[in-house]
């Protein structure tokens, strides 16, 4: 038999057979189950950047699975109050929660370690530690006992230090200051003489306006602008030393996570990592213009006096010593990050700091 003729005939016959029978779907597509999950967010839809981190994860997962894995995101209050979203994931009310670990500070102080510890990393250093220094694994080791597993899915970058009705000229002005700030940050600034107050976002403006509180921290220029604080508390201090790299997490019910196919777990981890980087980039893009608008509308951006920041740093270390004595999980995670924390700021003094400083000088000289 002529070999060339055989190959030609076989190819034509095979193509005809495939056309008649219809091409089979790839095996991976056939094996993917259809899954519908609910995600409880800690954030309102009006804060579209931080709330949007959850929506962004859901969109990426749906697209990557050809619509097989659908996640519906619910804003704070739609299923549970925002500060209870992590609890809802723990008990299985929802399969996942888009939140910040330090919201569960009262349940266990170690929850704060995966979100942010005052006077530690900036956003870039936090990402390096999370993804290459074991930070994610260390946090998930702790979360197992709460029936959770978490992956970072957003960062605001260093936040602002908040809005003040009166100017802060030194540490003495912090004495007796009634400030909307809570959790671990509240415990630290309390050592500076501040009286922490826990208020929901919608209650902050009227409390400032009436003088019920003297100051309030929120997020940063883009989100703060929406709430109009500059009208009642014009002094806008920076930095928010209690939040150098606040990390939004996607908290999954551990039992539900373990039921997922490995391909879906991989897609979720990849989507969360992409959104973690993208959310920071979005805030970095939006905040500069927002700060300019705030200044034009009456806000007065000012740096905290040096004695306030030095006292804040020292207070943070006192609190970490106290918590380490009380809470073995907190101590384990705090001790684990300290070596890289020192190396990170040693390294940052070289290329990054020098380059940034030079560019800032050029900006001030009007050359950019």
mmCIF file of C-alpha atoms in Angstrom, residues 32-347:
data_model
loop_
_atom_site.group_PDB
_atom_site.id
_atom_site.type_symbol
_atom_site.label_atom_id
_atom_site.label_comp_id
_atom_site.label_asym_id
_atom_site.label_seq_id
_atom_site.Cartn_x
_atom_site.Cartn_y
_atom_site.Cartn_z
ATOM 1 C CA UNK A 32 -14.783 21.404 36.541
ATOM 2 C CA UNK A 33 -17.838 21.402 38.800
ATOM 3 C CA UNK A 34 -20.254 24.314 38.929
ATOM 4 C CA UNK A 35 -19.867 26.079 42.279
ATOM 5 C CA UNK A 36 -21.712 29.088 43.685
ATOM 6 C CA UNK A 37 -20.250 30.793 46.728
ATOM 7 C CA UNK A 38 -21.150 33.852 48.780
ATOM 8 C CA UNK A 39 -18.605 36.385 50.014
ATOM 9 C CA UNK A 40 -19.406 38.751 52.896
ATOM 10 C CA UNK A 41 -17.454 41.998 52.596
ATOM 11 C CA UNK A 42 -16.552 44.235 55.534
ATOM 12 C CA UNK A 43 -16.847 47.297 53.306
ATOM 13 C CA UNK A 44 -19.656 49.388 51.818
ATOM 14 C CA UNK A 45 -20.028 49.696 48.062
ATOM 15 C CA UNK A 46 -19.343 53.441 48.320
ATOM 16 C CA UNK A 47 -15.677 52.630 49.030
ATOM 17 C CA UNK A 48 -15.382 51.111 45.601
ATOM 18 C CA UNK A 49 -11.626 50.520 45.692
ATOM 19 C CA UNK A 50 -11.384 48.474 48.872
ATOM 20 C CA UNK A 51 -14.840 46.890 48.409
ATOM 21 C CA UNK A 52 -13.869 46.336 44.803
ATOM 22 C CA UNK A 53 -11.017 44.024 45.806
ATOM 23 C CA UNK A 54 -13.586 41.334 46.548
ATOM 24 C CA UNK A 55 -15.478 41.961 43.321
ATOM 25 C CA UNK A 56 -12.224 41.877 41.360
ATOM 26 C CA UNK A 57 -11.366 38.439 42.786
ATOM 27 C CA UNK A 58 -14.853 37.165 41.926
ATOM 28 C CA UNK A 59 -14.623 38.477 38.351
ATOM 29 C CA UNK A 60 -11.213 36.916 37.739
ATOM 30 C CA UNK A 61 -12.303 33.541 39.111
ATOM 31 C CA UNK A 62 -15.481 33.489 37.019
ATOM 32 C CA UNK A 63 -13.561 34.348 33.851
ATOM 33 C CA UNK A 64 -10.812 31.819 34.521
ATOM 34 C CA UNK A 65 -13.340 28.997 35.009
ATOM 35 C CA UNK A 66 -15.612 29.908 32.071
ATOM 36 C CA UNK A 67 -18.400 30.744 34.499
ATOM 37 C CA UNK A 68 -18.165 27.476 36.429
ATOM 38 C CA UNK A 69 -17.080 29.076 39.725
ATOM 39 C CA UNK A 70 -19.290 32.012 40.681
ATOM 40 C CA UNK A 71 -18.769 34.170 43.741
ATOM 41 C CA UNK A 72 -21.427 36.703 44.742
ATOM 42 C CA UNK A 73 -20.062 39.541 46.874
ATOM 43 C CA UNK A 74 -22.321 41.133 49.496
ATOM 44 C CA UNK A 75 -21.512 44.544 50.980
ATOM 45 C CA UNK A 76 -21.286 45.157 54.708
ATOM 46 C CA UNK A 77 -24.714 44.769 56.297
ATOM 47 C CA UNK A 78 -26.297 42.814 53.474
ATOM 48 C CA UNK A 79 -25.737 39.428 55.165
ATOM 49 C CA UNK A 80 -23.905 40.341 58.370
ATOM 50 C CA UNK A 81 -22.469 43.594 59.739
ATOM 51 C CA UNK A 82 -19.070 44.425 58.288
ATOM 52 C CA UNK A 83 -17.119 43.649 61.446
ATOM 53 C CA UNK A 84 -18.697 40.185 61.628
ATOM 54 C CA UNK A 85 -17.820 38.986 58.137
ATOM 55 C CA UNK A 86 -14.841 36.887 59.283
ATOM 56 C CA UNK A 87 -17.045 35.226 61.911
ATOM 57 C CA UNK A 88 -19.552 34.424 59.150
ATOM 58 C CA UNK A 89 -16.822 32.613 57.209
ATOM 59 C CA UNK A 90 -15.677 30.749 60.319
ATOM 60 C CA UNK A 91 -19.132 29.381 61.120
ATOM 61 C CA UNK A 92 -20.055 28.672 57.482
ATOM 62 C CA UNK A 93 -22.793 31.295 57.130
ATOM 63 C CA UNK A 94 -20.834 32.249 53.998
ATOM 64 C CA UNK A 95 -18.013 30.447 52.257
ATOM 65 C CA UNK A 96 -15.644 33.425 52.302
ATOM 66 C CA UNK A 97 -15.153 36.941 53.653
ATOM 67 C CA UNK A 98 -13.360 39.990 52.255
ATOM 68 C CA UNK A 99 -12.050 41.716 55.364
ATOM 69 C CA UNK A 100 -9.078 42.861 57.447
ATOM 70 C CA UNK A 101 -7.753 40.579 60.147
ATOM 71 C CA UNK A 102 -7.485 43.244 62.838
ATOM 72 C CA UNK A 103 -11.276 43.614 62.789
ATOM 73 C CA UNK A 104 -11.238 40.359 64.806
ATOM 74 C CA UNK A 105 -8.737 41.774 67.292
ATOM 75 C CA UNK A 106 -11.178 41.346 70.183
ATOM 76 C CA UNK A 107 -11.600 37.660 69.410
ATOM 77 C CA UNK A 108 -7.849 37.013 69.373
ATOM 78 C CA UNK A 109 -5.089 39.674 69.103
ATOM 79 C CA UNK A 110 -3.129 37.322 66.811
ATOM 80 C CA UNK A 111 -5.655 38.072 64.038
ATOM 81 C CA UNK A 112 -3.912 41.435 63.618
ATOM 82 C CA UNK A 113 -0.620 39.852 62.544
ATOM 83 C CA UNK A 114 -1.847 38.993 59.069
ATOM 84 C CA UNK A 115 -3.317 42.441 58.528
ATOM 85 C CA UNK A 116 -0.859 44.980 59.907
ATOM 86 C CA UNK A 117 1.203 45.676 62.986
ATOM 87 C CA UNK A 118 1.961 49.350 63.723
ATOM 88 C CA UNK A 119 5.452 50.570 62.938
ATOM 89 C CA UNK A 120 6.461 47.532 60.885
ATOM 90 C CA UNK A 121 6.456 47.060 57.087
ATOM 91 C CA UNK A 122 5.442 49.368 54.296
ATOM 92 C CA UNK A 123 3.351 47.786 51.539
ATOM 93 C CA UNK A 124 6.280 46.635 49.427
ATOM 94 C CA UNK A 125 8.094 45.063 52.367
ATOM 95 C CA UNK A 126 4.876 43.399 53.542
ATOM 96 C CA UNK A 127 4.370 41.807 50.118
ATOM 97 C CA UNK A 128 7.957 40.537 50.126
ATOM 98 C CA UNK A 129 7.496 39.002 53.561
ATOM 99 C CA UNK A 130 4.087 37.523 52.748
ATOM 100 C CA UNK A 131 5.010 35.894 49.459
ATOM 101 C CA UNK A 132 8.638 34.958 50.017
ATOM 102 C CA UNK A 133 9.264 35.148 53.768
ATOM 103 C CA UNK A 134 6.591 32.750 54.974
ATOM 104 C CA UNK A 135 4.126 35.368 56.188
ATOM 105 C CA UNK A 136 1.076 33.786 54.555
ATOM 106 C CA UNK A 137 1.921 30.309 55.845
ATOM 107 C CA UNK A 138 2.559 31.582 59.378
ATOM 108 C CA UNK A 139 -0.819 33.340 59.440
ATOM 109 C CA UNK A 140 -2.677 30.329 58.067
ATOM 110 C CA UNK A 141 -1.126 28.096 60.713
ATOM 111 C CA UNK A 142 -2.837 30.307 63.289
ATOM 112 C CA UNK A 143 -6.120 30.532 61.362
ATOM 113 C CA UNK A 144 -6.639 26.770 61.239
ATOM 114 C CA UNK A 145 -8.060 26.750 64.747
ATOM 115 C CA UNK A 146 -10.681 29.261 63.563
ATOM 116 C CA UNK A 147 -11.652 27.054 60.596
ATOM 117 C CA UNK A 148 -10.139 29.579 58.167
ATOM 118 C CA UNK A 149 -7.493 29.972 55.496
ATOM 119 C CA UNK A 150 -6.584 33.407 54.144
ATOM 120 C CA UNK A 151 -4.767 34.941 51.178
ATOM 121 C CA UNK A 152 -3.942 38.662 50.813
ATOM 122 C CA UNK A 153 -6.127 40.430 48.259
ATOM 123 C CA UNK A 154 -5.492 44.151 48.675
ATOM 124 C CA UNK A 155 -3.375 46.792 50.348
ATOM 125 C CA UNK A 156 -4.016 50.513 50.785
ATOM 126 C CA UNK A 157 -0.380 51.431 51.328
ATOM 127 C CA UNK A 158 0.551 53.554 54.330
ATOM 128 C CA UNK A 159 -2.551 55.350 55.560
ATOM 129 C CA UNK A 160 -2.960 58.904 56.774
ATOM 130 C CA UNK A 161 -2.908 59.710 60.478
ATOM 131 C CA UNK A 162 -6.404 61.142 60.484
ATOM 132 C CA UNK A 163 -8.384 64.338 60.931
ATOM 133 C CA UNK A 164 -8.003 66.625 63.954
ATOM 134 C CA UNK A 165 -10.133 69.535 65.108
ATOM 135 C CA UNK A 166 -7.107 71.207 66.707
ATOM 136 C CA UNK A 167 -3.475 71.354 65.678
ATOM 137 C CA UNK A 168 -1.051 68.869 67.250
ATOM 138 C CA UNK A 169 2.149 70.686 68.179
ATOM 139 C CA UNK A 170 3.663 67.927 70.311
ATOM 140 C CA UNK A 171 3.044 64.858 72.419
ATOM 141 C CA UNK A 172 1.335 66.897 75.132
ATOM 142 C CA UNK A 173 -1.532 67.649 72.726
ATOM 143 C CA UNK A 174 -2.344 63.925 72.534
ATOM 144 C CA UNK A 175 -3.244 63.791 76.226
ATOM 145 C CA UNK A 176 -6.977 63.218 76.640
ATOM 146 C CA UNK A 177 -7.613 63.399 72.897
ATOM 147 C CA UNK A 178 -10.835 61.518 72.083
ATOM 148 C CA UNK A 179 -10.064 59.750 68.810
ATOM 149 C CA UNK A 180 -11.958 57.357 66.604
ATOM 150 C CA UNK A 181 -9.467 54.492 66.420
ATOM 151 C CA UNK A 182 -9.840 50.915 67.548
ATOM 152 C CA UNK A 183 -8.211 47.549 68.015
ATOM 153 C CA UNK A 184 -4.451 47.165 68.230
ATOM 154 C CA UNK A 185 -3.908 50.759 67.077
ATOM 155 C CA UNK A 186 -6.162 51.974 69.868
ATOM 156 C CA UNK A 187 -4.168 50.075 72.468
ATOM 157 C CA UNK A 188 -0.958 51.675 71.213
ATOM 158 C CA UNK A 189 -2.120 55.300 71.011
ATOM 159 C CA UNK A 190 -3.728 54.876 74.427
ATOM 160 C CA UNK A 191 -0.176 54.796 75.794
ATOM 161 C CA UNK A 192 0.274 58.290 74.294
ATOM 162 C CA UNK A 193 -2.674 59.573 76.336
ATOM 163 C CA UNK A 194 -5.305 59.177 73.602
ATOM 164 C CA UNK A 195 -8.793 57.997 74.551
ATOM 165 C CA UNK A 196 -9.767 55.500 71.795
ATOM 166 C CA UNK A 197 -13.338 55.565 70.492
ATOM 167 C CA UNK A 198 -14.870 52.891 68.256
ATOM 168 C CA UNK A 199 -17.348 54.333 65.755
ATOM 169 C CA UNK A 200 -18.803 53.067 62.491
ATOM 170 C CA UNK A 201 -17.857 55.034 59.381
ATOM 171 C CA UNK A 202 -21.222 56.752 59.065
ATOM 172 C CA UNK A 203 -21.055 58.060 62.645
ATOM 173 C CA UNK A 204 -17.660 59.754 62.381
ATOM 174 C CA UNK A 205 -18.631 63.012 60.650
ATOM 175 C CA UNK A 206 -21.452 63.997 63.054
ATOM 176 C CA UNK A 207 -19.279 63.081 66.046
ATOM 177 C CA UNK A 208 -16.484 65.338 64.777
ATOM 178 C CA UNK A 209 -18.918 68.107 63.928
ATOM 179 C CA UNK A 210 -20.485 68.081 67.399
ATOM 180 C CA UNK A 211 -17.139 67.742 69.185
ATOM 181 C CA UNK A 212 -18.068 64.377 70.675
ATOM 182 C CA UNK A 213 -14.675 63.260 69.402
ATOM 183 C CA UNK A 214 -11.596 65.386 68.716
ATOM 184 C CA UNK A 215 -10.055 63.329 65.916
ATOM 185 C CA UNK A 216 -10.678 60.371 63.643
ATOM 186 C CA UNK A 217 -8.587 58.137 61.416
ATOM 187 C CA UNK A 218 -10.095 56.484 58.374
ATOM 188 C CA UNK A 219 -7.995 55.370 55.377
ATOM 189 C CA UNK A 220 -6.285 57.797 53.013
ATOM 190 C CA UNK A 221 -7.043 60.748 50.714
ATOM 191 C CA UNK A 222 -9.227 58.988 48.147
ATOM 192 C CA UNK A 223 -11.536 57.278 50.642
ATOM 193 C CA UNK A 224 -11.412 60.118 53.187
ATOM 194 C CA UNK A 225 -12.467 62.660 50.579
ATOM 195 C CA UNK A 226 -15.835 60.939 50.206
ATOM 196 C CA UNK A 227 -16.695 61.616 53.857
ATOM 197 C CA UNK A 228 -15.933 65.359 53.879
ATOM 198 C CA UNK A 229 -13.974 65.418 57.139
ATOM 199 C CA UNK A 230 -12.046 68.544 56.132
ATOM 200 C CA UNK A 231 -15.175 70.632 56.757
ATOM 201 C CA UNK A 232 -15.192 69.881 60.496
ATOM 202 C CA UNK A 233 -11.615 68.779 61.306
ATOM 203 C CA UNK A 234 -9.213 70.521 58.921
ATOM 204 C CA UNK A 235 -5.846 69.282 60.259
ATOM 205 C CA UNK A 236 -4.882 66.189 58.264
ATOM 206 C CA UNK A 237 -1.901 64.472 59.870
ATOM 207 C CA UNK A 238 0.431 61.887 58.417
ATOM 208 C CA UNK A 239 1.607 59.174 58.479
ATOM 209 C CA UNK A 240 -0.831 56.720 60.021
ATOM 210 C CA UNK A 241 2.001 54.941 61.805
ATOM 211 C CA UNK A 242 -0.390 52.259 63.046
ATOM 212 C CA UNK A 243 -1.097 51.214 59.438
ATOM 213 C CA UNK A 244 1.989 51.145 57.247
ATOM 214 C CA UNK A 245 0.761 48.257 55.102
ATOM 215 C CA UNK A 246 -2.817 47.285 56.028
ATOM 216 C CA UNK A 247 -3.562 44.076 54.158
ATOM 217 C CA UNK A 248 -7.074 43.148 53.129
ATOM 218 C CA UNK A 249 -7.532 39.383 53.179
ATOM 219 C CA UNK A 250 -9.824 36.883 51.550
ATOM 220 C CA UNK A 251 -10.807 34.550 54.372
ATOM 221 C CA UNK A 252 -12.133 31.156 53.289
ATOM 222 C CA UNK A 253 -14.039 28.690 55.413
ATOM 223 C CA UNK A 254 -11.412 25.961 55.752
ATOM 224 C CA UNK A 255 -13.827 23.049 55.363
ATOM 225 C CA UNK A 256 -15.264 24.556 52.167
ATOM 226 C CA UNK A 257 -11.763 25.350 50.881
ATOM 227 C CA UNK A 258 -10.702 21.738 51.354
ATOM 228 C CA UNK A 259 -13.650 20.560 49.243
ATOM 229 C CA UNK A 260 -12.483 22.550 46.198
ATOM 230 C CA UNK A 261 -10.670 20.924 43.280
ATOM 231 C CA UNK A 262 -6.972 21.763 43.272
ATOM 232 C CA UNK A 263 -7.422 23.743 40.040
ATOM 233 C CA UNK A 264 -9.966 26.028 41.722
ATOM 234 C CA UNK A 265 -7.697 26.548 44.728
ATOM 235 C CA UNK A 266 -4.900 27.566 42.371
ATOM 236 C CA UNK A 267 -7.161 29.970 40.505
ATOM 237 C CA UNK A 268 -8.297 31.568 43.777
ATOM 238 C CA UNK A 269 -4.733 31.984 45.056
ATOM 239 C CA UNK A 270 -3.656 33.505 41.744
ATOM 240 C CA UNK A 271 -6.647 35.854 41.612
ATOM 241 C CA UNK A 272 -6.037 37.035 45.181
ATOM 242 C CA UNK A 273 -2.362 37.723 44.499
ATOM 243 C CA UNK A 274 -3.202 39.705 41.345
ATOM 244 C CA UNK A 275 -5.806 41.761 43.189
ATOM 245 C CA UNK A 276 -3.431 42.322 46.112
ATOM 246 C CA UNK A 277 -1.008 44.082 43.764
ATOM 247 C CA UNK A 278 -3.713 45.790 41.705
ATOM 248 C CA UNK A 279 -5.528 47.327 44.674
ATOM 249 C CA UNK A 280 -2.329 48.946 45.919
ATOM 250 C CA UNK A 281 -1.630 50.294 42.430
ATOM 251 C CA UNK A 282 -5.140 51.724 42.236
ATOM 252 C CA UNK A 283 -4.791 53.535 45.558
ATOM 253 C CA UNK A 284 -1.355 54.812 44.539
ATOM 254 C CA UNK A 285 -2.895 56.236 41.391
ATOM 255 C CA UNK A 286 -5.966 57.801 43.028
ATOM 256 C CA UNK A 287 -4.512 59.191 46.265
ATOM 257 C CA UNK A 288 -2.212 61.920 44.810
ATOM 258 C CA UNK A 289 -5.030 63.716 42.995
ATOM 259 C CA UNK A 290 -7.378 63.266 45.957
ATOM 260 C CA UNK A 291 -4.868 64.837 48.351
ATOM 261 C CA UNK A 292 -4.529 67.862 46.061
ATOM 262 C CA UNK A 293 -8.315 68.249 45.948
ATOM 263 C CA UNK A 294 -8.567 67.991 49.736
ATOM 264 C CA UNK A 295 -5.923 70.681 50.201
ATOM 265 C CA UNK A 296 -7.751 72.936 47.751
ATOM 266 C CA UNK A 297 -11.004 72.466 49.711
ATOM 267 C CA UNK A 298 -9.582 73.434 53.097
ATOM 268 C CA UNK A 299 -7.648 70.453 54.452
ATOM 269 C CA UNK A 300 -4.239 71.198 55.981
ATOM 270 C CA UNK A 301 -1.909 68.192 55.526
ATOM 271 C CA UNK A 302 0.744 68.179 58.269
ATOM 272 C CA UNK A 303 3.356 65.700 59.522
ATOM 273 C CA UNK A 304 3.044 64.442 63.077
ATOM 274 C CA UNK A 305 5.595 66.100 65.389
ATOM 275 C CA UNK A 306 8.661 63.928 65.875
ATOM 276 C CA UNK A 307 8.009 63.317 69.574
ATOM 277 C CA UNK A 308 4.579 61.898 68.746
ATOM 278 C CA UNK A 309 6.053 59.446 66.248
ATOM 279 C CA UNK A 310 8.917 58.406 68.545
ATOM 280 C CA UNK A 311 6.447 57.821 71.380
ATOM 281 C CA UNK A 312 4.216 55.848 69.018
ATOM 282 C CA UNK A 313 7.075 53.575 68.000
ATOM 283 C CA UNK A 314 8.121 52.944 71.602
ATOM 284 C CA UNK A 315 4.507 52.270 72.608
ATOM 285 C CA UNK A 316 4.164 49.687 69.836
ATOM 286 C CA UNK A 317 7.119 47.701 71.161
ATOM 287 C CA UNK A 318 5.730 47.832 74.695
ATOM 288 C CA UNK A 319 2.421 46.458 73.425
ATOM 289 C CA UNK A 320 4.147 43.682 71.444
ATOM 290 C CA UNK A 321 6.059 42.629 74.558
ATOM 291 C CA UNK A 322 2.811 42.565 76.530
ATOM 292 C CA UNK A 323 0.964 40.572 73.872
ATOM 293 C CA UNK A 324 3.856 38.143 73.428
ATOM 294 C CA UNK A 325 3.703 37.368 77.137
ATOM 295 C CA UNK A 326 -0.057 36.775 76.906
ATOM 296 C CA UNK A 327 -0.499 35.132 73.513
ATOM 297 C CA UNK A 328 1.863 32.446 72.111
ATOM 298 C CA UNK A 329 0.426 32.737 68.573
ATOM 299 C CA UNK A 330 1.010 36.477 68.502
ATOM 300 C CA UNK A 331 4.557 35.970 69.776
ATOM 301 C CA UNK A 332 5.307 33.319 67.140
ATOM 302 C CA UNK A 333 4.192 35.543 64.239
ATOM 303 C CA UNK A 334 5.794 38.711 65.615
ATOM 304 C CA UNK A 335 9.144 37.008 66.216
ATOM 305 C CA UNK A 336 9.061 35.407 62.752
ATOM 306 C CA UNK A 337 8.897 38.721 60.903
ATOM 307 C CA UNK A 338 11.453 40.666 62.920
ATOM 308 C CA UNK A 339 14.639 39.458 61.134
ATOM 309 C CA UNK A 340 13.355 40.429 57.697
ATOM 310 C CA UNK A 341 11.920 43.674 59.055
ATOM 311 C CA UNK A 342 15.424 44.769 60.061
ATOM 312 C CA UNK A 343 16.933 43.653 56.756
ATOM 313 C CA UNK A 344 14.183 45.332 54.753
ATOM 314 C CA UNK A 345 14.856 48.782 56.165
ATOM 315 C CA UNK A 346 18.612 48.282 55.930
ATOM 316 C CA UNK A 347 18.228 47.524 52.230
#
